[in-house]
PDB file of C-alpha atoms in Angstrom:
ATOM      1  CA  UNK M   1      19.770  73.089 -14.272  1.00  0.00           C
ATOM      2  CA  UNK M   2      16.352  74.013 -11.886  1.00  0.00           C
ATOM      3  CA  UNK M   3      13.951  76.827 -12.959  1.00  0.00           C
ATOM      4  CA  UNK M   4      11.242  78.572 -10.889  1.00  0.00           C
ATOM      5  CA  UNK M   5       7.869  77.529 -12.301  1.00  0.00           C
ATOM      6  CA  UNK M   6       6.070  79.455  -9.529  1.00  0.00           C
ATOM      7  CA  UNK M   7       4.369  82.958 -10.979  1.00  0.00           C
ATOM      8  CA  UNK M   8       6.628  85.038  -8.597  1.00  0.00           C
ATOM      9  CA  UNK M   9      10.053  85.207  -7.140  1.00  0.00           C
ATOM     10  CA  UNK M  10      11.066  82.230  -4.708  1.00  0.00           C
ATOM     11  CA  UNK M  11      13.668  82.641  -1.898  1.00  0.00           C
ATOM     12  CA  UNK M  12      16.098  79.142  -2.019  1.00  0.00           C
ATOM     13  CA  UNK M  13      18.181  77.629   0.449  1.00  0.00           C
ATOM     14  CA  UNK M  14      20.776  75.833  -0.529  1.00  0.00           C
ATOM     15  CA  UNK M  15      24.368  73.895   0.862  1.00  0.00           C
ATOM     16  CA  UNK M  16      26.971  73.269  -1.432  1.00  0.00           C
ATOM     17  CA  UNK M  17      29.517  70.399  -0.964  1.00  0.00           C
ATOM     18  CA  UNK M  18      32.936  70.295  -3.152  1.00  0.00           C
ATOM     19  CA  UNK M  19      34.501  66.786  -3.421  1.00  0.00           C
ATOM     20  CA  UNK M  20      36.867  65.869  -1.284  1.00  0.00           C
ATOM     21  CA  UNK M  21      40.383  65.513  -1.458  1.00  0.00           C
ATOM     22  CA  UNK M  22      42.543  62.450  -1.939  1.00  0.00           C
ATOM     23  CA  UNK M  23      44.647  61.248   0.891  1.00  0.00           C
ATOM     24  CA  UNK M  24      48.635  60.729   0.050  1.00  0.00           C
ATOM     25  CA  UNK M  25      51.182  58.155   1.264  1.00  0.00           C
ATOM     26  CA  UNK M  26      52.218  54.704  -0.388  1.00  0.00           C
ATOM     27  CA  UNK M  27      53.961  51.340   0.187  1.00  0.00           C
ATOM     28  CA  UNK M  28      55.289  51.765   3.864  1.00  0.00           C
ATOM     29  CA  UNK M  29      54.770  55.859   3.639  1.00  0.00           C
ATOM     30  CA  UNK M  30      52.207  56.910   6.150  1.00  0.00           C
ATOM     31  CA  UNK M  31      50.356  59.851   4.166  1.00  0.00           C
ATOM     32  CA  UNK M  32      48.116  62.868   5.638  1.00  0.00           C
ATOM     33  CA  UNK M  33      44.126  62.395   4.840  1.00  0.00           C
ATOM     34  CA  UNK M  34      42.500  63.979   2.215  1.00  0.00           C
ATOM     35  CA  UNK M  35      40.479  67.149   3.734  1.00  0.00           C
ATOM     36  CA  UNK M  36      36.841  67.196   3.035  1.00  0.00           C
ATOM     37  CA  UNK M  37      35.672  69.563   0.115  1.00  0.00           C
ATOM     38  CA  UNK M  38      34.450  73.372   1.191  1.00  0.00           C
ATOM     39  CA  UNK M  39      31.291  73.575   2.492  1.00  0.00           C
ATOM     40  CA  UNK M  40      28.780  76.759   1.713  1.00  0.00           C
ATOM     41  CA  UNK M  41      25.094  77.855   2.304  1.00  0.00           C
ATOM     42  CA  UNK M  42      23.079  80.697   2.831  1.00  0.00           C
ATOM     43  CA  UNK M  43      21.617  79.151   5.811  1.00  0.00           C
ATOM     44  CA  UNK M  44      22.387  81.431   9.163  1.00  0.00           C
ATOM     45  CA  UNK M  45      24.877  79.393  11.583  1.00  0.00           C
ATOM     46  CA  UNK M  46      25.752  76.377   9.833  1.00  0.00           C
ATOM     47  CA  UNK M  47      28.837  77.670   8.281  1.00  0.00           C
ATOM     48  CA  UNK M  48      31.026  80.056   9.941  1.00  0.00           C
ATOM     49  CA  UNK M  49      30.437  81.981   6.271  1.00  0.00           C
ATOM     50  CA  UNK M  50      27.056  82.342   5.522  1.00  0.00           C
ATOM     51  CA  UNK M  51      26.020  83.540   1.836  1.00  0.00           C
ATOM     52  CA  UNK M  52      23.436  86.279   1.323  1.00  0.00           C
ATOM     53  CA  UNK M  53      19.728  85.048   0.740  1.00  0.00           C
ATOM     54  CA  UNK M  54      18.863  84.398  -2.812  1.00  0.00           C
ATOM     55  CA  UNK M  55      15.659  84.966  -4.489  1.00  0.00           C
ATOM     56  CA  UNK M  56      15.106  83.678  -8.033  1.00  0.00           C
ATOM     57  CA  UNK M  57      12.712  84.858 -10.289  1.00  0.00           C
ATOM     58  CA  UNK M  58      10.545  82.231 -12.709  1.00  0.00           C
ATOM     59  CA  UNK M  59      11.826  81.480 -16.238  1.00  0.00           C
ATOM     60  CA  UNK M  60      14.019  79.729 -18.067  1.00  0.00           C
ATOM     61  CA  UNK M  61      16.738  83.051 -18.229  1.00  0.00           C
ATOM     62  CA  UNK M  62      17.143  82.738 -14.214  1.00  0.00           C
ATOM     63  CA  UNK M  63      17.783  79.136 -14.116  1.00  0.00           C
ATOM     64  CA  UNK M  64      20.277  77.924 -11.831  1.00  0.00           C
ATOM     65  CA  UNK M  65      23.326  75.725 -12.822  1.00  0.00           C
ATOM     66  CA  UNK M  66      24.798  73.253  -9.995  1.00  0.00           C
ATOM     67  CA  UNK M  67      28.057  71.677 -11.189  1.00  0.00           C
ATOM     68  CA  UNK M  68      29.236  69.176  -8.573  1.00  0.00           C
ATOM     69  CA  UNK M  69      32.866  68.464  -7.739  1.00  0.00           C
ATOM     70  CA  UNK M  70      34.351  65.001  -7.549  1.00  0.00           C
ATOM     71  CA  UNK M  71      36.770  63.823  -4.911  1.00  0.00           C
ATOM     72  CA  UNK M  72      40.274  63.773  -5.624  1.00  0.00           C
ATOM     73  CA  UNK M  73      42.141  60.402  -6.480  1.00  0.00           C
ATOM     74  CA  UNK M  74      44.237  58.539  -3.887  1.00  0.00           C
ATOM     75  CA  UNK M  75      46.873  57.091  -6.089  1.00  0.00           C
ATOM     76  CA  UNK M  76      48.810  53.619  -4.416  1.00  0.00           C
ATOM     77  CA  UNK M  77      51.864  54.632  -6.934  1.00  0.00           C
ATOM     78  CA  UNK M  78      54.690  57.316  -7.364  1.00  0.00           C
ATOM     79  CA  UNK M  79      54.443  59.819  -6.383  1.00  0.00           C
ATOM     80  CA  UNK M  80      51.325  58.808  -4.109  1.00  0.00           C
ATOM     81  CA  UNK M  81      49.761  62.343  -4.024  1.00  0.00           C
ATOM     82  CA  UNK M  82      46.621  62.390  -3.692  1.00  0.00           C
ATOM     83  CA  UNK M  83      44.288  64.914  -5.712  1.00  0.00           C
ATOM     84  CA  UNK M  84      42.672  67.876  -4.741  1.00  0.00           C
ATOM     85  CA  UNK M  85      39.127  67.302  -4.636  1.00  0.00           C
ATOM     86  CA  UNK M  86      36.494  69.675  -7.529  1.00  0.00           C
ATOM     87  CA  UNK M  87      34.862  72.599  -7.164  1.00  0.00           C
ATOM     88  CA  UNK M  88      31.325  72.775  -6.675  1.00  0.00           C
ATOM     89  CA  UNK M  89      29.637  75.465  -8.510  1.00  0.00           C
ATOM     90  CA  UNK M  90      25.990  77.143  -8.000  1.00  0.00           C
ATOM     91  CA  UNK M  91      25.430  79.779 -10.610  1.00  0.00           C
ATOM     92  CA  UNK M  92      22.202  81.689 -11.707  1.00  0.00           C
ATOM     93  CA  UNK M  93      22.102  84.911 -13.862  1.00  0.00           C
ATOM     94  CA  UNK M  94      20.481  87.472 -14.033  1.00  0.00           C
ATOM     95  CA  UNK M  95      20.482  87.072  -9.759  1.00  0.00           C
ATOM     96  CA  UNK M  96      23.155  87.608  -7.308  1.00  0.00           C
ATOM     97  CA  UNK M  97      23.831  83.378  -6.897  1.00  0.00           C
ATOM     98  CA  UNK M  98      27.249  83.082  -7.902  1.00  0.00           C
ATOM     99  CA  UNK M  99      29.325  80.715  -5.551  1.00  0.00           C
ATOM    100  CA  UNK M 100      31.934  78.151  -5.068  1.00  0.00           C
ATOM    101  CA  UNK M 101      32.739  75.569  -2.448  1.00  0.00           C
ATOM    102  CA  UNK M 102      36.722  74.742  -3.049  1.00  0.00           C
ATOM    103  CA  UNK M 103      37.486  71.496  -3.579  1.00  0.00           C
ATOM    104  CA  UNK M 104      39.391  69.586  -0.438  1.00  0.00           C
ATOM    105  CA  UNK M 105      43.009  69.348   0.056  1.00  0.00           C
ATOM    106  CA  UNK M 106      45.180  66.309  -0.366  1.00  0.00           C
ATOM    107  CA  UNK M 107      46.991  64.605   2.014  1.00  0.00           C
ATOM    108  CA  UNK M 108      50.563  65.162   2.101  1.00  0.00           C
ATOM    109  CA  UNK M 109      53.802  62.713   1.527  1.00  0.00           C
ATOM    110  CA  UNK M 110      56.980  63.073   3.092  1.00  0.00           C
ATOM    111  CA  UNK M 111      58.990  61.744   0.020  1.00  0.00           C
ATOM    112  CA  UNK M 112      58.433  63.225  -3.263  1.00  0.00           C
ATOM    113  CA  UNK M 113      60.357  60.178  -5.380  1.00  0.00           C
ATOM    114  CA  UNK M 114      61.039  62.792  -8.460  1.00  0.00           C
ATOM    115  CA  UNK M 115      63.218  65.528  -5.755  1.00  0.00           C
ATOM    116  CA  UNK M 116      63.175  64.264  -2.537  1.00  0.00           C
ATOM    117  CA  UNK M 117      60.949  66.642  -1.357  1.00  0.00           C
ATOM    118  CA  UNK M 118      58.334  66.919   1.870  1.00  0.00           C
ATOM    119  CA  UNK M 119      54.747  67.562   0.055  1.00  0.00           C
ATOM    120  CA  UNK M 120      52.673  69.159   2.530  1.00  0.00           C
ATOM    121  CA  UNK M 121      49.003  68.741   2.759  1.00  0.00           C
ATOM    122  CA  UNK M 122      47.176  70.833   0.686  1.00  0.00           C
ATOM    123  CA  UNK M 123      45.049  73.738   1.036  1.00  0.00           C
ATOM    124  CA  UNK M 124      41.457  73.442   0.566  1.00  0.00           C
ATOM    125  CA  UNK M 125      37.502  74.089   1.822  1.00  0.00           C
ATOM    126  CA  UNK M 126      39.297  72.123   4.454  1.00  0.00           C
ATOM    127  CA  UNK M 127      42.834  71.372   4.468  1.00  0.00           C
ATOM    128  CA  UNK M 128      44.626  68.052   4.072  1.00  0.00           C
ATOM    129  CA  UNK M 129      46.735  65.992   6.516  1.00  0.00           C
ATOM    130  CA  UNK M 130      50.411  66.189   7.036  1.00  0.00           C
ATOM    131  CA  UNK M 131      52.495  63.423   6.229  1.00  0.00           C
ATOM    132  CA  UNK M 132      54.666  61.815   8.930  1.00  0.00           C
ATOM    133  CA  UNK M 133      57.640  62.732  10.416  1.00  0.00           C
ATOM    134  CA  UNK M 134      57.978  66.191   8.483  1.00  0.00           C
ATOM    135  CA  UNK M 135      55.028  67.359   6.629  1.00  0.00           C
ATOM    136  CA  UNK M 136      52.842  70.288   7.889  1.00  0.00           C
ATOM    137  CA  UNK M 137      49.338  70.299   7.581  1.00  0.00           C
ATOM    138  CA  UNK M 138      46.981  72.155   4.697  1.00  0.00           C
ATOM    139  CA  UNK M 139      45.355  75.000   5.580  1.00  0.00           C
ATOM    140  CA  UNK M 140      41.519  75.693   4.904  1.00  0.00           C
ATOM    141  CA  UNK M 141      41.569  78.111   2.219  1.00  0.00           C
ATOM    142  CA  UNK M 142      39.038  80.319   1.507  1.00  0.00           C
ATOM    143  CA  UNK M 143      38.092  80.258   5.411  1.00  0.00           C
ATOM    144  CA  UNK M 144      34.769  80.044   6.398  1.00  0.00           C
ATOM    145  CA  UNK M 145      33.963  76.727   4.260  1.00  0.00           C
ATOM    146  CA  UNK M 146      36.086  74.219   6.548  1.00  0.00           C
ATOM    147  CA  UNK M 147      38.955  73.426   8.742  1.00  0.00           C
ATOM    148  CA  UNK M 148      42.631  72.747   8.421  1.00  0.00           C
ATOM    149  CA  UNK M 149      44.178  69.447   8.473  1.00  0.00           C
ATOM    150  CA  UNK M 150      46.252  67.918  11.149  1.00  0.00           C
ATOM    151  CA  UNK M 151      49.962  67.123  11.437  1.00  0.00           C
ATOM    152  CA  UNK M 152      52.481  64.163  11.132  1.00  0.00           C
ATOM    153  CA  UNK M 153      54.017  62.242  13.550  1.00  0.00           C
ATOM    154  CA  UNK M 154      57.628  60.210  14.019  1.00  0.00           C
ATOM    155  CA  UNK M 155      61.004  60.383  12.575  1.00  0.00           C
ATOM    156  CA  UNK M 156      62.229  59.525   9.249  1.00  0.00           C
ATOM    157  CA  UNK M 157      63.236  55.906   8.940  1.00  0.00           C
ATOM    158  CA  UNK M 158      61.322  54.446  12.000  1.00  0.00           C
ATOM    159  CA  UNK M 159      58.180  52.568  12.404  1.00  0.00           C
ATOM    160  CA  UNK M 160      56.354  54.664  14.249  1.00  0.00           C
ATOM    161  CA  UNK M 161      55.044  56.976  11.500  1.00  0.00           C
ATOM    162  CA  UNK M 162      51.872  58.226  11.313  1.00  0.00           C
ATOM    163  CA  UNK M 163      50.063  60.942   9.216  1.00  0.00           C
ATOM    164  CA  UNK M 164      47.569  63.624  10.607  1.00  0.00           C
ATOM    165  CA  UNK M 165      43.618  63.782   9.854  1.00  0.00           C
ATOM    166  CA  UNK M 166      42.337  65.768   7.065  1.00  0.00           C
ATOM    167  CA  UNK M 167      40.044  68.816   8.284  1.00  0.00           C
ATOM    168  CA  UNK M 168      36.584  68.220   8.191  1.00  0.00           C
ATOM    169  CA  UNK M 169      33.925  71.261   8.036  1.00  0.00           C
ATOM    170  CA  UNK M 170      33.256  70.781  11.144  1.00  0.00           C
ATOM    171  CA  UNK M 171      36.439  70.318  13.220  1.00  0.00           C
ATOM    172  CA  UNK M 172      40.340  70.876  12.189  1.00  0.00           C
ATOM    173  CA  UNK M 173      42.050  67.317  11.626  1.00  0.00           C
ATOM    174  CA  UNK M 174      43.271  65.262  14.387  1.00  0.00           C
ATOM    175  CA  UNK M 175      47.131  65.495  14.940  1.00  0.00           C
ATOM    176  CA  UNK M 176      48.773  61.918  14.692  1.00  0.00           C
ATOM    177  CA  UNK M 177      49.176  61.069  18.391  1.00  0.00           C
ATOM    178  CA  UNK M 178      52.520  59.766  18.233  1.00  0.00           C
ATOM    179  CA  UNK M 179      51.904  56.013  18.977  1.00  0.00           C
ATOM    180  CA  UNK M 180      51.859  54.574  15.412  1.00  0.00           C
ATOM    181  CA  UNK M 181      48.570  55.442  14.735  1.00  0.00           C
ATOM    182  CA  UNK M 182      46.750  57.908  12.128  1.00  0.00           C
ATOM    183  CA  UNK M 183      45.144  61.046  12.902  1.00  0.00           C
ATOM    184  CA  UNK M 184      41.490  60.722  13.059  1.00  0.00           C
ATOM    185  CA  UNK M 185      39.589  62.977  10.178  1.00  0.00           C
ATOM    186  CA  UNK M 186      37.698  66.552  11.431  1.00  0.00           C
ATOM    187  CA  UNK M 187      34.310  65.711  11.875  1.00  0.00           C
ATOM    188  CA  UNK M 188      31.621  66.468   9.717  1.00  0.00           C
ATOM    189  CA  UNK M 189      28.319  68.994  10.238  1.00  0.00           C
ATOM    190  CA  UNK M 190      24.807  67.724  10.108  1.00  0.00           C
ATOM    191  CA  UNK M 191      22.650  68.658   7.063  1.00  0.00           C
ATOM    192  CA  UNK M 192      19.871  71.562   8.974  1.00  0.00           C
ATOM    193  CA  UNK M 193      16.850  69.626   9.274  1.00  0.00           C
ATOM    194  CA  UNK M 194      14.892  71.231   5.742  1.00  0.00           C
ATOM    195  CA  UNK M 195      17.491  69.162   3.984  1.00  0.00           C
ATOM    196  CA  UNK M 196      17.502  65.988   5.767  1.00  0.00           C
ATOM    197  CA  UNK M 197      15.030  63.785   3.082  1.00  0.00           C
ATOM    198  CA  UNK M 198      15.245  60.194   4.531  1.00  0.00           C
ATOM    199  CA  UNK M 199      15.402  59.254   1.196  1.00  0.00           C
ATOM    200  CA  UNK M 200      19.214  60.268   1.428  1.00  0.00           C
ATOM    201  CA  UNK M 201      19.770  58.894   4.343  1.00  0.00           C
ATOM    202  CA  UNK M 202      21.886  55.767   4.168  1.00  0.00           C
ATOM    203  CA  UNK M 203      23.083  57.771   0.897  1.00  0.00           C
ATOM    204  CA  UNK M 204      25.502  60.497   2.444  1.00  0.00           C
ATOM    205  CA  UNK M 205      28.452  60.372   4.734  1.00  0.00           C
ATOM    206  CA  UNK M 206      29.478  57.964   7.660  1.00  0.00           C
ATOM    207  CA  UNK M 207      26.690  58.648  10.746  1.00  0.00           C
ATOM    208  CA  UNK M 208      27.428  61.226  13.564  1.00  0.00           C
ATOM    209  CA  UNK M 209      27.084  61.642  17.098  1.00  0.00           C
ATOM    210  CA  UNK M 210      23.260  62.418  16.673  1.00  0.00           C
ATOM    211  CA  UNK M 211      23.184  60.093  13.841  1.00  0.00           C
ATOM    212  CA  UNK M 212      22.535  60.278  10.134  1.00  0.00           C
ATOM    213  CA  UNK M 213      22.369  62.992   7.422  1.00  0.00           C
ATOM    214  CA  UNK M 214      26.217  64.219   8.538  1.00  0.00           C
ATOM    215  CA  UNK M 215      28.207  65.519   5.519  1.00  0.00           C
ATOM    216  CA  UNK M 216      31.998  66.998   4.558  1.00  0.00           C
ATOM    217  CA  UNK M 217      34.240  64.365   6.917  1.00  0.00           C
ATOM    218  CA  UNK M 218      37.720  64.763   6.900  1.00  0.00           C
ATOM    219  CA  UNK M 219      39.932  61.635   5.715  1.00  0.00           C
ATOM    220  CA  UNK M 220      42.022  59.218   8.498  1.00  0.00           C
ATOM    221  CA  UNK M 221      45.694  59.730   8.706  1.00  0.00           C
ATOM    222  CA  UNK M 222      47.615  56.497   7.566  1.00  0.00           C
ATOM    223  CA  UNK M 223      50.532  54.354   9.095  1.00  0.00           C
ATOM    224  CA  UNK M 224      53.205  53.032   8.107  1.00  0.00           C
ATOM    225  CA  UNK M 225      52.794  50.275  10.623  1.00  0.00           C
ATOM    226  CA  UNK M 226      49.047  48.557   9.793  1.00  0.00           C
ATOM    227  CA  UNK M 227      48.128  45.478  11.908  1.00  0.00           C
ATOM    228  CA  UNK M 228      48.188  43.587  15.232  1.00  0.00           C
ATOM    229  CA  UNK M 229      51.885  44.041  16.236  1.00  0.00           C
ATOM    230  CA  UNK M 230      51.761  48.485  14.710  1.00  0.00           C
ATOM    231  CA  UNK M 231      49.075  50.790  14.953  1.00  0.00           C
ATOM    232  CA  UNK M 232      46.226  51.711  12.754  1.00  0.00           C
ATOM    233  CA  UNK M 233      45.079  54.042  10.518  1.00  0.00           C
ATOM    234  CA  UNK M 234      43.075  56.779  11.752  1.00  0.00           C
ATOM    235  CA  UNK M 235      39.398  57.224  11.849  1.00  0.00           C
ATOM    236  CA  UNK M 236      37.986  59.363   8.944  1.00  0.00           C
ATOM    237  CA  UNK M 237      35.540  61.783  10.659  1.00  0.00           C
ATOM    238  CA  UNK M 238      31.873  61.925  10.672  1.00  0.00           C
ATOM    239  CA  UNK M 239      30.210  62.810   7.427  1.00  0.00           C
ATOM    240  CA  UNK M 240      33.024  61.077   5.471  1.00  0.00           C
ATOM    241  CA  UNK M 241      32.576  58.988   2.244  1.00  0.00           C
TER     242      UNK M 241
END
């Protein structure tokens, strides 16, 4: 919880992060990569959605509540779905801050053990991966807080699987290109420069094209054939954990 300790009124800026989503696939499945958790602010031009400005008056009745979402679990066992990453939350009554960034999507599988089934990526602030061979990609859902994931590659039963890129706030997922190898994660966005403390710098996501303070990276697609002779896993994007 944060209160206003000023005498007056004070306009805030904020960007809220949801966790991200876990990334699916197991034993010699290549899964889709967990999409990075929804991404929203009230800062013009960062996000495609940008939040009304916020002013919050002093006292302990307009304090504001941040609950921050967790990313979702990549489990290495049946069924090997990965979770849907939290919610994060930024709430402050009596004012007009009410928001949530939706947690990422997880990657899909394209063998559910329990039916048989194709489990797409999941929606999310941006959308997971989809699995090889058959599974489409998650959608980003609310829009405006990320980008979808990418698609599969291959045919059932060969080697040359390979899952699609979870969507990263800044850029959809990459498709799996078809060679073996994973879909590279949607880049991240770079934190606007009132929020980039270089105390946090070696703190958040992987480094950008214009370096540090890059957030909300979409997860690497995975393969089902790792290692000199097979292809790799792809790159999670920029801003990644």
């Amino acid at each position: 919880d944060f209160t206003v300790t000023d005498g007056s009124a004070v306009a805030i800026s904020y960007v809220a992060i949801a966790g991200g989503g876990g990334g699916g696939g197991k034993y010699n499945e290549a899964g889709g990569g967990g999409g990075a958790g929804g991404v929203m602010t009230n800062i013009p031009g960062f996000m495609p959605a940008t939040q009304s400005a916020v002013n919050i008056s002093p006292g302990a009745p307009n304090k504001v509540t941040v609950t921050v979402g967790g990313g979702g679990v990549s489990p290495q066992v049946d069924p090997g779905i990965g979770a849907q990453g939290a919610n994060t939350t930024l709430v402050c009554s009596p004012s007009s801050l009410n928001i949530t960034a939706t947690g990422g999507g997880f990657g899909g599988i394209s063998y559910h053990p329990g039916d048989g089934s194709v489990q797409n990526g999941g929606a999310g602030g941006s959308g997971g991966g989809g699995a090889e061979a058959a599974g489409s990609a998650g959608p980003a859902s609310p829009s405006g807080q990320g980008n979808a994931g990418g698609t599969g590659s291959g045919t059932a039963g060969s080697t040359e699987n390979s899952g699609g890129g979870g969507g990263g706030a800044g850029a959809v997922g990459g498709n799996a290109p078809g060679n073996a190898n994973g879909g590279a994660g949607g880049v991240g966005k770079q934190l606007p420069a009132i929020f980039q403390n270089p105390a946090s710098a070696t703190s958040l996501g992987t480094p950008g094209p214009s370096g540090t303070y890059w957030i909300a990276g979409g997860g690497g697609g995975g393969t089902t054939t790792p290692g000199p002779a097979g292809g790799a896993g792809g790159a999670g994007g920029s801003g990644g954990g």
